[in-house]
mmCIF file of C-alpha atoms in Angstrom:
data_model
loop_
_atom_site.group_PDB
_atom_site.id
_atom_site.type_symbol
_atom_site.label_atom_id
_atom_site.label_comp_id
_atom_site.label_asym_id
_atom_site.label_seq_id
_atom_site.Cartn_x
_atom_site.Cartn_y
_atom_site.Cartn_z
ATOM 1 C CA GLY A 1 2.443 -14.353 -3.615
ATOM 2 C CA HIS A 2 1.295 -11.453 -1.496
ATOM 3 C CA ALA A 3 -1.605 -11.450 0.930
ATOM 4 C CA LEU A 4 -4.089 -9.012 -0.604
ATOM 5 C CA SER A 5 -7.293 -7.365 0.589
ATOM 6 C CA GLY A 6 -9.918 -7.734 -2.123
ATOM 7 C CA PRO A 7 -11.127 -8.046 -4.744
ATOM 8 C CA ILE A 8 -13.528 -5.146 -4.126
ATOM 9 C CA TYR A 9 -16.371 -4.670 -6.597
ATOM 10 C CA ILE A 10 -16.692 -0.995 -7.579
ATOM 11 C CA GLU A 11 -20.267 -0.202 -8.592
ATOM 12 C CA GLY A 12 -20.486 1.301 -12.066
ATOM 13 C CA ALA A 13 -16.919 0.550 -13.164
ATOM 14 C CA MET A 14 -16.839 -0.912 -16.657
ATOM 15 C CA PRO A 15 -14.080 -1.891 -19.105
ATOM 16 C CA GLY A 16 -12.532 1.213 -20.627
ATOM 17 C CA ASP A 17 -13.190 3.367 -17.556
ATOM 18 C CA THR A 18 -10.535 4.623 -15.160
ATOM 19 C CA LEU A 19 -10.645 3.915 -11.425
ATOM 20 C CA ALA A 20 -9.376 6.738 -9.190
ATOM 21 C CA VAL A 21 -8.157 5.501 -5.789
ATOM 22 C CA THR A 22 -7.309 8.185 -3.218
ATOM 23 C CA VAL A 23 -5.215 7.285 -0.175
ATOM 24 C CA ARG A 24 -6.901 8.992 2.786
ATOM 25 C CA GLU A 25 -5.133 7.421 5.760
ATOM 26 C CA ILE A 26 -2.435 4.805 6.330
ATOM 27 C CA THR A 27 -0.909 3.832 9.667
ATOM 28 C CA PRO A 28 1.683 1.056 10.020
ATOM 29 C CA THR A 29 1.797 -1.394 12.887
ATOM 30 C CA THR A 30 4.690 -1.385 15.356
ATOM 31 C CA TRP A 31 7.068 -3.835 13.665
ATOM 32 C CA GLY A 32 8.323 -4.803 10.255
ATOM 33 C CA ILE A 33 11.065 -6.764 8.516
ATOM 34 C CA ASN A 34 13.687 -6.284 5.828
ATOM 35 C CA ALA A 35 15.239 -9.272 4.106
ATOM 36 C CA HIS A 36 17.153 -10.456 1.066
ATOM 37 C CA ARG A 37 18.462 -13.707 -0.330
ATOM 38 C CA PRO A 38 20.778 -14.981 -3.054
ATOM 39 C CA GLY A 39 19.362 -14.663 -6.538
ATOM 40 C CA LYS A 40 16.720 -12.134 -5.557
ATOM 41 C CA ALA A 41 18.515 -8.902 -4.661
ATOM 42 C CA ALA A 42 19.491 -6.480 -7.422
ATOM 43 C CA ILE A 43 23.198 -7.090 -6.847
ATOM 44 C CA SER A 44 22.753 -10.838 -7.277
ATOM 45 C CA GLY A 45 23.464 -10.704 -10.979
ATOM 46 C CA LEU A 46 20.050 -9.367 -11.982
ATOM 47 C CA LEU A 47 21.607 -6.110 -13.185
ATOM 48 C CA GLY A 48 24.494 -7.831 -14.941
ATOM 49 C CA GLY A 49 26.786 -7.955 -11.942
ATOM 50 C CA GLU A 50 28.655 -10.901 -10.508
ATOM 51 C CA PRO A 51 26.330 -13.556 -9.142
ATOM 52 C CA ASP A 52 26.187 -13.703 -6.265
ATOM 53 C CA ASP A 53 27.009 -10.612 -4.204
ATOM 54 C CA VAL A 54 24.559 -11.917 -1.597
ATOM 55 C CA ALA A 55 26.138 -14.956 0.042
ATOM 56 C CA ALA A 56 23.285 -16.108 2.283
ATOM 57 C CA PRO A 57 19.704 -15.296 3.266
ATOM 58 C CA TRP A 58 19.434 -12.372 5.687
ATOM 59 C CA LYS A 59 16.564 -10.871 7.677
ATOM 60 C CA THR A 60 16.205 -8.221 10.345
ATOM 61 C CA GLU A 61 13.211 -7.227 12.440
ATOM 62 C CA ILE A 62 12.585 -3.501 12.746
ATOM 63 C CA THR A 63 10.756 -1.649 15.513
ATOM 64 C CA ILE A 64 8.321 0.920 14.145
ATOM 65 C CA ARG A 65 7.250 3.876 16.282
ATOM 66 C CA PRO A 66 4.273 5.482 14.507
ATOM 67 C CA GLU A 67 3.824 8.088 17.238
ATOM 68 C CA GLN A 68 7.383 9.328 16.613
ATOM 69 C CA GLY A 69 7.257 8.849 12.853
ATOM 70 C CA ILE A 70 10.365 6.632 12.736
ATOM 71 C CA ALA A 71 11.538 3.060 12.282
ATOM 72 C CA GLU A 72 14.597 1.944 14.281
ATOM 73 C CA TYR A 73 16.747 0.191 11.693
ATOM 74 C CA ALA A 74 19.902 -0.126 13.805
ATOM 75 C CA PRO A 75 21.411 1.565 16.858
ATOM 76 C CA GLY A 76 21.753 5.236 16.026
ATOM 77 C CA ILE A 77 19.913 4.896 12.666
ATOM 78 C CA ALA A 78 16.246 5.913 12.461
ATOM 79 C CA VAL A 79 14.377 5.849 9.145
ATOM 80 C CA PRO A 80 11.529 8.373 8.741
ATOM 81 C CA LEU A 81 8.204 6.632 8.208
ATOM 82 C CA ASP A 82 6.654 7.121 4.769
ATOM 83 C CA PRO A 83 4.023 4.379 4.564
ATOM 84 C CA PHE A 84 2.355 3.208 1.369
ATOM 85 C CA MET A 85 0.952 0.043 -0.150
ATOM 86 C CA GLY A 86 3.178 -1.661 -2.704
ATOM 87 C CA ILE A 87 0.190 -3.118 -4.556
ATOM 88 C CA TYR A 88 -2.803 -1.241 -5.895
ATOM 89 C CA ALA A 89 -4.448 -3.234 -8.671
ATOM 90 C CA THR A 90 -7.493 -3.735 -10.796
ATOM 91 C CA CYS A 91 -8.214 -7.176 -12.214
ATOM 92 C CA PRO A 92 -5.880 -7.856 -15.173
ATOM 93 C CA ASP A 93 -7.288 -8.407 -18.642
ATOM 94 C CA SER A 94 -6.165 -12.026 -18.698
ATOM 95 C CA GLU A 95 -7.610 -15.514 -18.467
ATOM 96 C CA GLU A 96 -4.305 -16.715 -17.018
ATOM 97 C CA ARG A 97 -3.109 -16.508 -13.431
ATOM 98 C CA VAL A 98 -1.012 -13.376 -12.909
ATOM 99 C CA PRO A 99 1.670 -13.460 -10.169
ATOM 100 C CA THR A 100 1.117 -10.795 -7.533
ATOM 101 C CA ALA A 101 4.836 -9.953 -7.736
ATOM 102 C CA PHE A 102 4.523 -8.503 -11.248
ATOM 103 C CA PRO A 103 3.411 -4.946 -12.072
ATOM 104 C CA GLY A 104 1.667 -4.139 -15.327
ATOM 105 C CA ALA A 105 -1.044 -2.105 -17.034
ATOM 106 C CA PHE A 106 -3.428 -3.081 -14.216
ATOM 107 C CA GLY A 107 -1.102 -1.646 -11.533
ATOM 108 C CA GLY A 108 -0.154 -4.490 -9.248
ATOM 109 C CA ASN A 109 3.183 -4.644 -7.445
ATOM 110 C CA MET A 110 4.328 -1.179 -8.485
ATOM 111 C CA ASP A 111 6.248 -0.463 -5.246
ATOM 112 C CA CYS A 112 6.110 3.285 -5.893
ATOM 113 C CA LYS A 113 6.679 5.214 -2.680
ATOM 114 C CA GLU A 114 4.877 8.276 -4.094
ATOM 115 C CA MET A 115 1.560 6.499 -3.436
ATOM 116 C CA ARG A 116 1.304 7.824 0.100
ATOM 117 C CA VAL A 117 -1.477 9.672 1.947
ATOM 118 C CA GLY A 118 -2.960 12.376 -0.252
ATOM 119 C CA THR A 119 -2.052 10.715 -3.543
ATOM 120 C CA THR A 120 -4.685 9.535 -6.022
ATOM 121 C CA ILE A 121 -3.810 6.482 -8.131
ATOM 122 C CA TYR A 122 -5.497 6.091 -11.518
ATOM 123 C CA LEU A 123 -5.873 2.524 -12.818
ATOM 124 C CA PRO A 124 -7.352 1.155 -16.060
ATOM 125 C CA VAL A 125 -10.536 -0.903 -15.666
ATOM 126 C CA PHE A 126 -10.575 -4.164 -17.634
ATOM 127 C CA VAL A 127 -13.524 -6.061 -16.127
ATOM 128 C CA SER A 128 -16.942 -5.166 -14.774
ATOM 129 C CA GLY A 129 -16.628 -3.809 -11.232
ATOM 130 C CA ALA A 130 -12.861 -3.254 -11.620
ATOM 131 C CA LEU A 131 -12.208 -5.860 -8.874
ATOM 132 C CA PHE A 132 -9.691 -3.772 -6.936
ATOM 133 C CA SER A 133 -7.121 -5.335 -4.588
ATOM 134 C CA THR A 134 -4.368 -3.925 -2.378
ATOM 135 C CA GLY A 135 -1.591 -5.239 -0.143
ATOM 136 C CA ASP A 136 2.176 -5.376 0.371
ATOM 137 C CA GLY A 137 2.363 -2.717 3.088
ATOM 138 C CA HIS A 138 5.598 -0.738 3.364
ATOM 139 C CA ALA A 139 6.509 1.536 6.260
ATOM 140 C CA ALA A 140 9.366 3.096 4.239
ATOM 141 C CA GLN A 141 11.276 2.346 1.033
ATOM 142 C CA GLY A 142 13.981 3.823 -1.150
ATOM 143 C CA ASP A 143 13.380 4.230 -4.878
ATOM 144 C CA GLY A 144 14.481 0.971 -6.504
ATOM 145 C CA GLU A 145 13.727 -1.353 -3.544
ATOM 146 C CA VAL A 146 17.086 -2.864 -4.488
ATOM 147 C CA SER A 147 17.188 -5.719 -1.959
ATOM 148 C CA GLY A 148 13.722 -6.918 -2.952
ATOM 149 C CA THR A 149 12.110 -5.686 0.268
ATOM 150 C CA ALA A 150 11.341 -2.379 1.934
ATOM 151 C CA ILE A 151 10.323 -2.171 5.590
ATOM 152 C CA GLU A 152 7.607 -4.765 5.052
ATOM 153 C CA ALA A 153 4.852 -4.076 7.540
ATOM 154 C CA GLY A 154 1.204 -4.613 8.231
ATOM 155 C CA MET A 155 -1.076 -1.617 8.490
ATOM 156 C CA ASP A 156 -3.239 -0.894 11.507
ATOM 157 C CA ARG A 157 -5.415 1.281 9.313
ATOM 158 C CA LEU A 158 -5.792 1.920 5.591
ATOM 159 C CA GLU A 159 -8.541 4.190 4.290
ATOM 160 C CA LEU A 160 -9.146 4.527 0.556
ATOM 161 C CA SER A 161 -11.861 6.264 -1.439
ATOM 162 C CA PHE A 162 -12.916 5.342 -4.969
ATOM 163 C CA ALA A 163 -14.289 7.233 -7.953
ATOM 164 C CA VAL A 164 -15.075 5.959 -11.431
ATOM 165 C CA GLN A 165 -14.067 8.192 -14.338
ATOM 166 C CA LYS A 166 -16.432 7.287 -17.165
ATOM 167 C CA GLY A 167 -15.257 7.408 -20.737
ATOM 168 C CA ILE A 168 -11.632 8.090 -19.798
ATOM 169 C CA THR A 169 -9.277 5.310 -20.892
ATOM 170 C CA ILE A 170 -5.607 5.144 -19.898
ATOM 171 C CA ALA A 171 -3.070 2.576 -21.046
ATOM 172 C CA ARG A 172 -1.323 2.140 -17.689
ATOM 173 C CA PRO A 173 -1.276 3.541 -14.154
ATOM 174 C CA ARG A 174 -0.911 7.211 -13.330
ATOM 175 C CA ALA A 175 -0.964 9.050 -10.033
ATOM 176 C CA GLU A 176 -1.405 12.577 -8.744
ATOM 177 C CA SER A 177 0.034 14.115 -5.595
ATOM 178 C CA ALA A 178 -0.223 17.659 -4.303
ATOM 179 C CA ALA A 179 2.900 18.640 -6.228
ATOM 180 C CA HIS A 180 3.186 16.254 -9.210
ATOM 181 C CA LEU A 181 1.479 14.375 -11.975
ATOM 182 C CA ILE A 182 3.114 10.942 -12.000
ATOM 183 C CA PHE A 183 3.368 8.622 -15.025
ATOM 184 C CA LEU A 184 4.285 4.984 -14.301
ATOM 185 C CA ALA A 185 5.697 2.546 -16.828
ATOM 186 C CA PHE A 186 7.013 -1.025 -16.720
ATOM 187 C CA ALA A 187 9.138 -2.975 -19.178
ATOM 188 C CA ASP A 188 11.681 -5.773 -19.357
ATOM 189 C CA ASP A 189 14.455 -3.280 -18.623
ATOM 190 C CA LEU A 190 14.831 0.266 -17.311
ATOM 191 C CA ASP A 191 15.569 1.674 -20.774
ATOM 192 C CA GLY A 192 12.231 0.447 -22.072
ATOM 193 C CA ALA A 193 10.356 1.663 -19.001
ATOM 194 C CA CYS A 194 11.984 5.100 -19.257
ATOM 195 C CA VAL A 195 11.029 5.475 -22.921
ATOM 196 C CA GLU A 196 7.438 4.440 -22.185
ATOM 197 C CA ALA A 197 7.120 6.897 -19.279
ATOM 198 C CA LEU A 198 8.689 9.658 -21.389
ATOM 199 C CA ARG A 199 6.255 9.113 -24.240
ATOM 200 C CA ASP A 200 3.315 9.163 -21.831
ATOM 201 C CA VAL A 201 4.471 12.532 -20.455
ATOM 202 C CA MET A 202 4.948 13.929 -23.963
ATOM 203 C CA HIS A 203 1.551 12.722 -25.186
ATOM 204 C CA TYR A 204 -0.040 14.296 -22.117
ATOM 205 C CA LEU A 205 1.691 17.648 -22.695
ATOM 206 C CA CYS A 206 0.607 17.644 -26.329
ATOM 207 C CA ASP A 207 -2.989 16.560 -25.674
ATOM 208 C CA ALA A 208 -3.721 18.538 -22.503
ATOM 209 C CA HIS A 209 -1.544 21.613 -23.010
ATOM 210 C CA GLY A 210 -1.333 22.034 -26.766
ATOM 211 C CA MET A 211 2.417 21.601 -27.061
ATOM 212 C CA THR A 212 4.184 20.375 -30.141
ATOM 213 C CA TRP A 213 6.046 17.072 -29.881
ATOM 214 C CA SER A 214 9.372 18.929 -29.836
ATOM 215 C CA GLU A 215 8.201 21.372 -27.147
ATOM 216 C CA ALA A 216 7.023 18.466 -24.991
ATOM 217 C CA TYR A 217 10.334 16.637 -25.438
ATOM 218 C CA GLY A 218 12.240 19.755 -24.420
ATOM 219 C CA LEU A 219 10.142 20.348 -21.304
ATOM 220 C CA ALA A 220 10.512 16.711 -20.277
ATOM 221 C CA SER A 221 14.294 17.080 -20.422
ATOM 222 C CA ILE A 222 14.273 20.413 -18.585
ATOM 223 C CA ALA A 223 11.789 19.826 -15.786
ATOM 224 C CA VAL A 224 10.615 16.208 -15.456
ATOM 225 C CA ASP A 225 12.380 13.772 -13.104
ATOM 226 C CA PHE A 226 12.525 10.133 -14.219
ATOM 227 C CA ARG A 227 12.933 7.948 -11.151
ATOM 228 C CA ILE A 228 13.559 4.244 -10.751
ATOM 229 C CA THR A 229 10.471 2.702 -9.176
ATOM 230 C CA GLN A 230 11.851 -0.791 -8.635
ATOM 231 C CA VAL A 231 14.347 -3.209 -10.203
ATOM 232 C CA VAL A 232 13.431 -6.487 -8.495
ATOM 233 C CA ASP A 233 9.877 -7.482 -9.473
ATOM 234 C CA GLY A 234 10.166 -8.949 -12.960
ATOM 235 C CA PRO A 235 9.242 -5.986 -15.179
ATOM 236 C CA ARG A 236 11.344 -2.953 -14.186
ATOM 237 C CA GLY A 237 9.628 0.295 -13.274
ATOM 238 C CA VAL A 238 10.220 3.994 -13.953
ATOM 239 C CA HIS A 239 7.963 6.835 -12.806
ATOM 240 C CA ALA A 240 8.070 10.297 -14.356
ATOM 241 C CA MET A 241 7.415 13.244 -12.033
ATOM 242 C CA LEU A 242 5.856 16.245 -13.809
ATOM 243 C CA PRO A 243 5.758 19.270 -11.431
ATOM 244 C CA LYS A 244 2.404 21.044 -11.263
ATOM 245 C CA CYS A 245 4.160 24.307 -10.409
ATOM 246 C CA LEU A 246 5.277 24.664 -14.050
ATOM 247 C CA PHE A 247 1.769 25.665 -15.077
ATOM 248 C CA ALA A 248 -0.108 28.900 -14.422
ATOM 249 C CA THR A 249 -3.169 26.766 -13.657
ATOM 250 C CA PRO A 250 -2.103 23.605 -11.779
ATOM 251 C CA PRO A 251 -3.135 20.579 -13.852
ATOM 252 C CA THR A 252 -5.019 17.546 -12.558
ATOM 253 C CA PHE A 253 -5.993 14.110 -13.827
ATOM 254 C CA ALA A 254 -9.295 14.350 -11.948
ATOM 255 C CA VAL A 255 -12.495 14.910 -13.878
ATOM 256 C CA ARG A 256 -13.514 18.514 -13.237
#
């Protein structure tokens, strides 16, 4: 599995609460890798294609220049840095061992590139102290992470802050950036994940903004982007991006 930092005991966090994790600072080290192998990449039959489009294992080392904000992928090709941690997780509600590669209601290997500096991630709490862990540093990634890896990189610095939201229970992870409320969902396929994310958006619009179910469905179709989070980590992921600018008073998940 992944090398994780944690678990961290969060004082006061109890089952049924929500843990808010705000990303304050994240700085990648000066090198990373990208790799794929037969049977792992999305085009290796996992999406119903011909196995195996990937003929052999492949890896490349990538120079990262944090001071310039780029990663040198190949001569003449520089990828803008957009660092985030692939894994933010509370302890799952399970007596069994849970692979670090799988995302779920507890967060885990979500691989959502929206979880950058300035974003707050909201995770359900299932056990006393939440037992938060993080890892799987990425210097940059495209939505989907289709080869199974991003620019996998260590972080020279990661600063997070924590807040416990008492009496607020969520079914699965959410996040909030300066511009969006983000609803994450995971299922066996993208169709299922999309439906779950859509329903979460609609329930939120009904509960927090007094919309009817039909009004919420219409707004979701008009103004909400449904993006592929990842297609390579067991359960597939979709994240719904609800723009804050739609509302006269910008909404927030934070407890006021």
